[in-house]
XYZ file of C-alpha atoms in Angstrom:
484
model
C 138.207 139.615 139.544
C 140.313 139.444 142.548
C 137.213 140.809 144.612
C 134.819 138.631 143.693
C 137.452 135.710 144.193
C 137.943 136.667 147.554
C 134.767 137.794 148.297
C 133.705 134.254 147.116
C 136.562 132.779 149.524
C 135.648 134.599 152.809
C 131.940 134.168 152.510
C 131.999 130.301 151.455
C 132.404 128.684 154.785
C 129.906 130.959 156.490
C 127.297 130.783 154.093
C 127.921 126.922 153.616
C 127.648 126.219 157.526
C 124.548 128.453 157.318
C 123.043 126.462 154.701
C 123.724 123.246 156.493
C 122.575 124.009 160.165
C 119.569 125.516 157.980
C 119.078 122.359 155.793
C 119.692 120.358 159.132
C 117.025 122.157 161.475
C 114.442 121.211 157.751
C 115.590 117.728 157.491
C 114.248 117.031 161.334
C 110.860 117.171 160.325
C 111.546 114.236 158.423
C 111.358 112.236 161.636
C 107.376 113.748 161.768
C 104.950 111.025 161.620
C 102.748 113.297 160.027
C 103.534 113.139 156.184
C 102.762 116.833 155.403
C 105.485 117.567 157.985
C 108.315 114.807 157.198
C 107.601 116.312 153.396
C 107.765 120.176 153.867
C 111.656 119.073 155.840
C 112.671 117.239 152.809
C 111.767 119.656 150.442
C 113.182 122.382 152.845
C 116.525 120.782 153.687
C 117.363 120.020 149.618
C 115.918 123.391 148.703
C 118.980 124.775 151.111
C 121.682 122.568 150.194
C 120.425 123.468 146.070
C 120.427 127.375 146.806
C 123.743 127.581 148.677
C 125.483 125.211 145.676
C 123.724 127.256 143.082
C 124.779 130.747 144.656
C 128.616 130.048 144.427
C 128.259 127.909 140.875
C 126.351 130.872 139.178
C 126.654 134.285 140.636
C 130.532 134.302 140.425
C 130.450 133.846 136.793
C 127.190 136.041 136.371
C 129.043 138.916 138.355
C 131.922 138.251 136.152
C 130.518 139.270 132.918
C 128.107 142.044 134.618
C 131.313 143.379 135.397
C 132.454 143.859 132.145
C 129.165 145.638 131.032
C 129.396 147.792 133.705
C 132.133 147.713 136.781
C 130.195 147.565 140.016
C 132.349 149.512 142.179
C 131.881 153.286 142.636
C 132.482 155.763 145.076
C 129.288 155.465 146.755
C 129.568 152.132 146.700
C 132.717 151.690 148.484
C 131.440 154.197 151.101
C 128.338 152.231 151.404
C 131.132 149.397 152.353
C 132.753 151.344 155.001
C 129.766 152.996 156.670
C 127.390 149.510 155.942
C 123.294 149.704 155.305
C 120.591 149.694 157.070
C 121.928 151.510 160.204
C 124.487 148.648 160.684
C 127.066 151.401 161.485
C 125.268 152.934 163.919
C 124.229 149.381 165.679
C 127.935 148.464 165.743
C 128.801 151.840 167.622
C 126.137 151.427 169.788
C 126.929 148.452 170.818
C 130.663 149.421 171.253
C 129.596 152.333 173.168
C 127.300 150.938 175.698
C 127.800 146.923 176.414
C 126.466 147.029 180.071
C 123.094 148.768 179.209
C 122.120 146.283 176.144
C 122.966 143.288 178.542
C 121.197 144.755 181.638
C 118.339 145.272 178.498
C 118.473 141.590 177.599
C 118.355 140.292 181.084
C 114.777 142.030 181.920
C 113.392 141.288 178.826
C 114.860 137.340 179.450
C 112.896 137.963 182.752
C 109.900 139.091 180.715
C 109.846 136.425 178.565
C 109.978 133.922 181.466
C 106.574 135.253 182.747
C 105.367 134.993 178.782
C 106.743 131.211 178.491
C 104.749 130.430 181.926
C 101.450 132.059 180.633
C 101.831 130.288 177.629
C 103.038 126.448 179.069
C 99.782 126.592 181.109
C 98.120 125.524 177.661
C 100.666 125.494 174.876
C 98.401 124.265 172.140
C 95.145 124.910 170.119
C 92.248 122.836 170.902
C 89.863 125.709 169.529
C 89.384 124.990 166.085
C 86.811 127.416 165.507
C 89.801 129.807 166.365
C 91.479 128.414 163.739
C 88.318 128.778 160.604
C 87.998 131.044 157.758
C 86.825 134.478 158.810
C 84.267 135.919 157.047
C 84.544 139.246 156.613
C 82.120 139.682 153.193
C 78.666 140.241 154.497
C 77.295 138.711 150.836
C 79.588 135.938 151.661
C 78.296 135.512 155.083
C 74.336 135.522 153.911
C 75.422 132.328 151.675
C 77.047 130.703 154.069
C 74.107 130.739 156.056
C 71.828 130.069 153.263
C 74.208 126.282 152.406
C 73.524 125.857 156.491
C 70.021 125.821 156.111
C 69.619 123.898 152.878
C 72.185 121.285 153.273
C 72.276 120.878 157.211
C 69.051 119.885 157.697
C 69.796 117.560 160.163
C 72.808 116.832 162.303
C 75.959 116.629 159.674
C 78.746 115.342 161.756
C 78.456 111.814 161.614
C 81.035 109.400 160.574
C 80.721 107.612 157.681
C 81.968 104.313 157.654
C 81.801 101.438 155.142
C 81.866 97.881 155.829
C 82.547 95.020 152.810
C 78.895 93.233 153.827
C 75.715 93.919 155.141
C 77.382 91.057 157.878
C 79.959 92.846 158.343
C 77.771 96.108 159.026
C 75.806 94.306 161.394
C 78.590 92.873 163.590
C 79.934 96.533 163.335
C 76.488 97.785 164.569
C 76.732 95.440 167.691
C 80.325 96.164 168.580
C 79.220 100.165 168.572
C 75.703 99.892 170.161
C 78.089 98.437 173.329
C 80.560 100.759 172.856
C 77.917 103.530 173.085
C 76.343 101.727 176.256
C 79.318 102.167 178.409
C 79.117 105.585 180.706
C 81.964 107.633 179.218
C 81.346 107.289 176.074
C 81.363 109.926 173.344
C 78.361 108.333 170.867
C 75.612 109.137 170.843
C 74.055 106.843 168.216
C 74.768 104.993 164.902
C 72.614 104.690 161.710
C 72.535 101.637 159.667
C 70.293 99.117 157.771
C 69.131 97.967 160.988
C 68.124 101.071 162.314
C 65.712 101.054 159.085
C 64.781 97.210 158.911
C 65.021 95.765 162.448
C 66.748 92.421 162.730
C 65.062 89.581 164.165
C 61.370 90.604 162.893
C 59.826 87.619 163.542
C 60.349 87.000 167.334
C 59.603 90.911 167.835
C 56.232 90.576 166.118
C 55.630 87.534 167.977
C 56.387 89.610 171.208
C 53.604 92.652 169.487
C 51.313 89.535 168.935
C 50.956 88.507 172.200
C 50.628 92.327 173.193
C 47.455 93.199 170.908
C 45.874 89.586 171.865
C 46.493 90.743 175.625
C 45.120 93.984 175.112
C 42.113 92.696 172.999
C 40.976 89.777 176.057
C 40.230 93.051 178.384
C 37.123 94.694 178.803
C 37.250 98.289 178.152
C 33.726 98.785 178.528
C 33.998 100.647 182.144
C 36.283 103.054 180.825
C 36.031 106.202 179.938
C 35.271 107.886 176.944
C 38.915 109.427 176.663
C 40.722 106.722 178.231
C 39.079 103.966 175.496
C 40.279 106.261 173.019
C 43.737 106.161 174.377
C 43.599 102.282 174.166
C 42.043 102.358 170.589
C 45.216 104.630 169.611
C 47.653 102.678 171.441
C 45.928 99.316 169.532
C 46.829 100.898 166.593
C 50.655 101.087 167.097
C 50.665 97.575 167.096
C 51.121 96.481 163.978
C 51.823 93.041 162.783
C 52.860 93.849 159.458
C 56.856 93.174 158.951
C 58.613 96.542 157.916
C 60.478 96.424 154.692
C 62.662 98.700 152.763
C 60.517 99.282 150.016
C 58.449 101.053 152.927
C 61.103 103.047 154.498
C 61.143 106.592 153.085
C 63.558 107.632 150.492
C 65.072 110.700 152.289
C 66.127 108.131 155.294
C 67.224 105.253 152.749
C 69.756 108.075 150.851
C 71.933 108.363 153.927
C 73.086 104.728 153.681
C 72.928 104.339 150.008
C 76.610 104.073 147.832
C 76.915 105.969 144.553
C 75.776 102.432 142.518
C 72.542 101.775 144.171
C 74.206 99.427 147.058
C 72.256 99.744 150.438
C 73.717 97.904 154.038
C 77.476 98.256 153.843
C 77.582 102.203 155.009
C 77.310 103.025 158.908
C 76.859 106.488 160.295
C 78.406 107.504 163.512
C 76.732 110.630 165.356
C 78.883 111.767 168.444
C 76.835 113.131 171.317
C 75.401 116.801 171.340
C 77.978 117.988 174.403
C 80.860 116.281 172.514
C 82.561 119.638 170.624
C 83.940 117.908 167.333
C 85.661 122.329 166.927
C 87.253 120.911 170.733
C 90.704 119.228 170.252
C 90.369 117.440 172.914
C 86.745 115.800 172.580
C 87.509 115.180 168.943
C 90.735 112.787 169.847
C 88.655 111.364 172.481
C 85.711 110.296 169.629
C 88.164 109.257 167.427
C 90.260 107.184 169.393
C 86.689 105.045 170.943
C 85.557 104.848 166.778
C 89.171 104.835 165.038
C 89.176 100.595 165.922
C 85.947 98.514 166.471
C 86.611 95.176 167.051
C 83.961 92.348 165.182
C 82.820 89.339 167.094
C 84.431 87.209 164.211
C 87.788 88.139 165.635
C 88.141 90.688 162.555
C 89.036 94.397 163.309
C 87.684 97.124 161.195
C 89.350 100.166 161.462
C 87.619 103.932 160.493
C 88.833 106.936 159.302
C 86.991 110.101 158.483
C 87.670 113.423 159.181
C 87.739 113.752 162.915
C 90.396 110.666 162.560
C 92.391 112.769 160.362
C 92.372 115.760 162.311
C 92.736 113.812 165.283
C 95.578 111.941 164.611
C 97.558 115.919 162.928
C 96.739 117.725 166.567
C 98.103 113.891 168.045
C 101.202 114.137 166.113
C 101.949 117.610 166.941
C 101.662 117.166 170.456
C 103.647 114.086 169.960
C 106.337 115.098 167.416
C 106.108 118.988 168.386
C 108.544 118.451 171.454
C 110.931 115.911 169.849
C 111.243 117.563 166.626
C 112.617 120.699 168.130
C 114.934 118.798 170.754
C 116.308 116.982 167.539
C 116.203 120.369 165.881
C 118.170 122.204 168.394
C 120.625 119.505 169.268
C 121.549 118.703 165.194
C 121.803 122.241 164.466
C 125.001 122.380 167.349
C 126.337 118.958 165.879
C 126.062 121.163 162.476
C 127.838 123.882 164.660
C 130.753 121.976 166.073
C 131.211 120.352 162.591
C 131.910 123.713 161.314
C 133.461 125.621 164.171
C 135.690 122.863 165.504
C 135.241 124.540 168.815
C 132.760 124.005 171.330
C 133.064 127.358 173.274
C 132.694 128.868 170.217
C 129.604 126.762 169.645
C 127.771 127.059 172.857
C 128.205 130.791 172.715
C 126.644 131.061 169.582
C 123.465 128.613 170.833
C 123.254 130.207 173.620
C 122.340 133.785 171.535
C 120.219 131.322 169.393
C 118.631 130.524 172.698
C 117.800 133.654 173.641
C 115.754 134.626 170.571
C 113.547 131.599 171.056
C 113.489 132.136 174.596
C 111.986 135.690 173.375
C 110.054 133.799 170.888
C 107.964 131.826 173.651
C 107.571 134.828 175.620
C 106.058 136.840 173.318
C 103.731 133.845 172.153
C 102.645 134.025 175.600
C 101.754 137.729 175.844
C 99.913 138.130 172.617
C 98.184 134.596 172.949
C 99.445 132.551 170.441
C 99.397 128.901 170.534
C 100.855 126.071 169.067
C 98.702 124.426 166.051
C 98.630 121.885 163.290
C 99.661 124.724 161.426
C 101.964 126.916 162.987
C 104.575 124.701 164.995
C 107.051 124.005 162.288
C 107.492 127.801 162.992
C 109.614 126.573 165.931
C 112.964 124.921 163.905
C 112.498 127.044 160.650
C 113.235 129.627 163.562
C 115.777 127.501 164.781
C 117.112 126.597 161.038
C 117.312 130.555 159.980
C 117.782 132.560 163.219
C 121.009 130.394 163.535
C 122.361 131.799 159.864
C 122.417 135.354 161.296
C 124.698 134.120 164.158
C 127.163 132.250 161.848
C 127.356 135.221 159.081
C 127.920 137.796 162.188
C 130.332 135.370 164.299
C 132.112 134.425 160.942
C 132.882 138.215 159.825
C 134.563 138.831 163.296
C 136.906 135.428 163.461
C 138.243 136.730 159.789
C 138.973 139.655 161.247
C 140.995 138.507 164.166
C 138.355 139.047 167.022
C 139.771 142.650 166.864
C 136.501 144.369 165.971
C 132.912 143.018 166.868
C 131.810 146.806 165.578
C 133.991 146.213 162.232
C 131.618 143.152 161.556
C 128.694 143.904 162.466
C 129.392 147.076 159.712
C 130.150 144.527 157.206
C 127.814 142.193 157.501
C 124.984 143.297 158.846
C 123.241 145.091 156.070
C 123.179 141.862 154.420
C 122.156 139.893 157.632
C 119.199 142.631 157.832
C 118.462 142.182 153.931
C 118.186 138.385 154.440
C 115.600 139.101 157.783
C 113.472 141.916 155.848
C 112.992 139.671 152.494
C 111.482 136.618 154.861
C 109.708 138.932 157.379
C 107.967 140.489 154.140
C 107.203 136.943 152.465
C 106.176 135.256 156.426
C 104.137 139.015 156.902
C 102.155 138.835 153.754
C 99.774 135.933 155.972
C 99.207 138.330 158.767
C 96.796 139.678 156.037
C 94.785 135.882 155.682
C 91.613 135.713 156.440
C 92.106 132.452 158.344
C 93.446 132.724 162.128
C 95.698 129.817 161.093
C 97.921 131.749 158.601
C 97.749 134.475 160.409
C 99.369 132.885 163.618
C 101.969 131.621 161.411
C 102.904 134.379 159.823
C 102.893 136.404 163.242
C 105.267 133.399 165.138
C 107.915 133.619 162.137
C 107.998 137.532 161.957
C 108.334 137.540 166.079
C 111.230 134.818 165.526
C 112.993 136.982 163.108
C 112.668 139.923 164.769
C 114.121 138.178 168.456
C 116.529 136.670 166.433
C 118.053 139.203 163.914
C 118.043 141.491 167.821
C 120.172 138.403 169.599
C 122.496 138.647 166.312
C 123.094 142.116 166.209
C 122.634 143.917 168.935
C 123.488 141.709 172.371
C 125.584 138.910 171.231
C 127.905 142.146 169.756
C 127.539 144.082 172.951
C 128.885 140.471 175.251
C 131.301 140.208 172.802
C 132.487 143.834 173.470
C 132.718 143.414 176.690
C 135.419 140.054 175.987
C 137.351 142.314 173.694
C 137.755 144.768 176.776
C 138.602 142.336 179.133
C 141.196 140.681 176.626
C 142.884 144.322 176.619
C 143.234 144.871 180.072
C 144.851 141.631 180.505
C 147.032 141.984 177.934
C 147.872 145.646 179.431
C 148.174 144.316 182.704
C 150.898 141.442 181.201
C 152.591 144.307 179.850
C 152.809 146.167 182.669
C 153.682 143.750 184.988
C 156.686 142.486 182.111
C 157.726 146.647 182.093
């Protein structure tokens, strides 16, 4: 009882500023526009703040009477205590034994990094959807894929449906795109609509036809040729007088623009042109944002949606949110620091290790290729949100020890700091075996973050911290000397 009542003690304020700079680095993505985003922070942020409340409400009790089943301690495990897990015993020699060489370490690969963070800042984002699909691996699955194509593509299948409240409606719609299309930059290519079946304004185009055949019939042909009066004859033919009506059109052009209940004129299709990659970021934003508002000559505005819009406006947001989410991110996570701390040495030291493992982070993002997507960038403050716990947990151990021992904490609680990293680099490296780039990108960001992280935790913020303790000892031998 008195172990689990101080163990309870000494590990509530590091664990509870853990949870909170975690919770706070969630909650950011609240100020997402994206819903998806602002959602997964909620759920994130209250997820912490439950976990950490339900760890010291119900495993003190739950210890408690496993104790009295069977007493926990043992031999091995109090040696396991001493010596730590997971090597923790050997990292904390190491990095009492040789400071200068793990800093001189973290300053090249800081150096490396840079070069990583430049390759990558030259494009930091995804526009490549198609590097972002389902790969298909299955060769059975691949042969139906390709058997859907050709039975439901026939035709170009990338339109954008849009529905109107009146055939009016469509028709003002119609105009506003046909101009829209006109114009030299733009991205359409051409729309389909009642009109494109039934022309408007019938009666003055036959009139024009009339005139045509009546112009055609007052001229002698008779010094022609054989082949050239039979090009006139065809030609004659075209001309016909007769006003086209739906009835007429055929029913596998009429099905495009016809609603579930029968209702024909209200749906418009949008086709983009052939060069305009909808799988290119940056050609899809540029379609949606010339067909995402068309403006009617009635002074009504008739806005679209679809799935280019959609996708469109999630690449938009992370562009747009990607940056501010993680400056809010970083700076609320040292508010969450100083809160705790009530020191802001203290604080920046530990940001600036925090720092380093996303610096890291970017680097290696850079070398293997990665980019930033839909998907993946909320990578970036769960990083932020759990590398920061490791610090904290580490950092905490060593103040309630006096900042005698950097090697005596990372001994006692780094096996748990490594047991925390493993169980999340398992669950965030089960998606490095998806089938869809997407996952797999966000599985492989998370497990590099870890990884950078857990290293800046354990291994070079003990070794700078080392080299303080040493530098505290010679001036307090060199006070001591100079008082003898």
């Amino acid at each position: 009882r008195p172990g689990l009542l101080e163990a309870a003690r000494t590990t509530a304020g590091a664990t509870a500023t853990a949870a909170a700079a975690t919770a706070v680095a969630y909650g950011v993505l609240l100020v997402a526009s994206f819903k998806g985003f602002s959602q997964f922070g909620f759920m994130g942020a209250i997820g912490m703040l439950f976990c950490w409340v339900a760890t010291f409400t119900l495993c003190p009790p739950l210890l408690a009477l496993g104790e009295r089943v069977r007493p926990f301690v043992s031999k091995a495990n109090a040696r396991r205590a001493e010596e730590g897990t997971f090597g923790t015993k050997y990292l904390g020699e190491f990095a009492e034994r040789t400071p200068a060489p793990i800093i001189a370490a973290g300053v090249l690969l800081t150096l490396l990094a840079v070069l990583g963070i430049f390759r990558l800042f030259k494009e930091p984002f995804e526009y490549d959807f198609v590097r972002l699909r389902l790969r298909i691996m299955d060769s059975e699955l691949r042969i139906w894929s390709d058997r859907h194509y050709e039975v439901f593509s026939r035709g170009r299948s990338d339109a954008l449906v849009v529905l109107t409240d009146s055939p009016e409606q469509s028709r003002l719609a119609a105009r506003a795109l046909n101009q829209k299309s006109a114009e030299p930059d733009s991205t359409i290519e051409r729309i389909w609509w009642l009109g494109s079946l039934v022309p408007e304004d019938q009666n003055e185009k036959l009139e024009v036809l009339r005139k045509i055949k009546d112009l055609v019939d007052s001229q002698p042909i008779s010094w022609m040729s054989d082949k050239q009066r039979l090009k006139v004859e065809e030609f004659k033919a075209t001309l016909s007088l007769d006003p086209i009506k739906l009835e007429k059109v055929p029913l596998r052009l009429v099905e495009k623009l016809q609603e579930k209940d029968g209702t024909i004129g209200r749906v418009i299709l949008i086709y983009p042109k052939k060069e305009v990659r909808l799988s290119d970021g940056r050609e899809l934003i540029r379609f949606a944002n010339e067909i995402r508002k068309i403006d009617l000559e009635d002074g009504t505005t008739l806005w679209t949606s679809g799935s280019p819009v959609i996708f469109a406006d999630m690449l938009t947001s992370v562009i747009k949110d990607g940056r501010l989410t993680t400056i809010v991110c970083y700076l609320a996570v040292t508010v969450a620091l100083f809160a705790s701390f009530r020191n802001l040495r203290t604080t920046a030291f530990i940001m600036l290790f925090l720092t380093y493992g996303l610096v890291l982070l970017a680097g290696a993002m850079g070398f293997l290729g990665l980019k930033v997507n839909f998907f993946n960038y909320i990578v970036i403050p769960i990083t932020v949100g759990i590398g920061v716990d490791y610090h904290i947990n580490v950092y905490k151990r060593y103040e309630l020890d006096g900042k005698k021992s950097i090697r005596s904490a990372v001994v006692q609680t780094g096996g748990a700091v490594i047991l925390c990293s493993l169980t999340t680099i398992i669950g965030y490296g089960s998606m490095l075996l998806s089938a869809t780039p997407a996952m797999v990108s966000f599985g492989l960001m998370a497990v590099v973050g870890e990884i950078t992280c857990l290293t800046s935790a354990l291994l070079l913020k003990p070794a700078f911290l080392v080299v303080g303790e040493r530098r505290r000892m010679r001036a307090v031998s060199g006070k001591a000397g100079g008082v003898a």
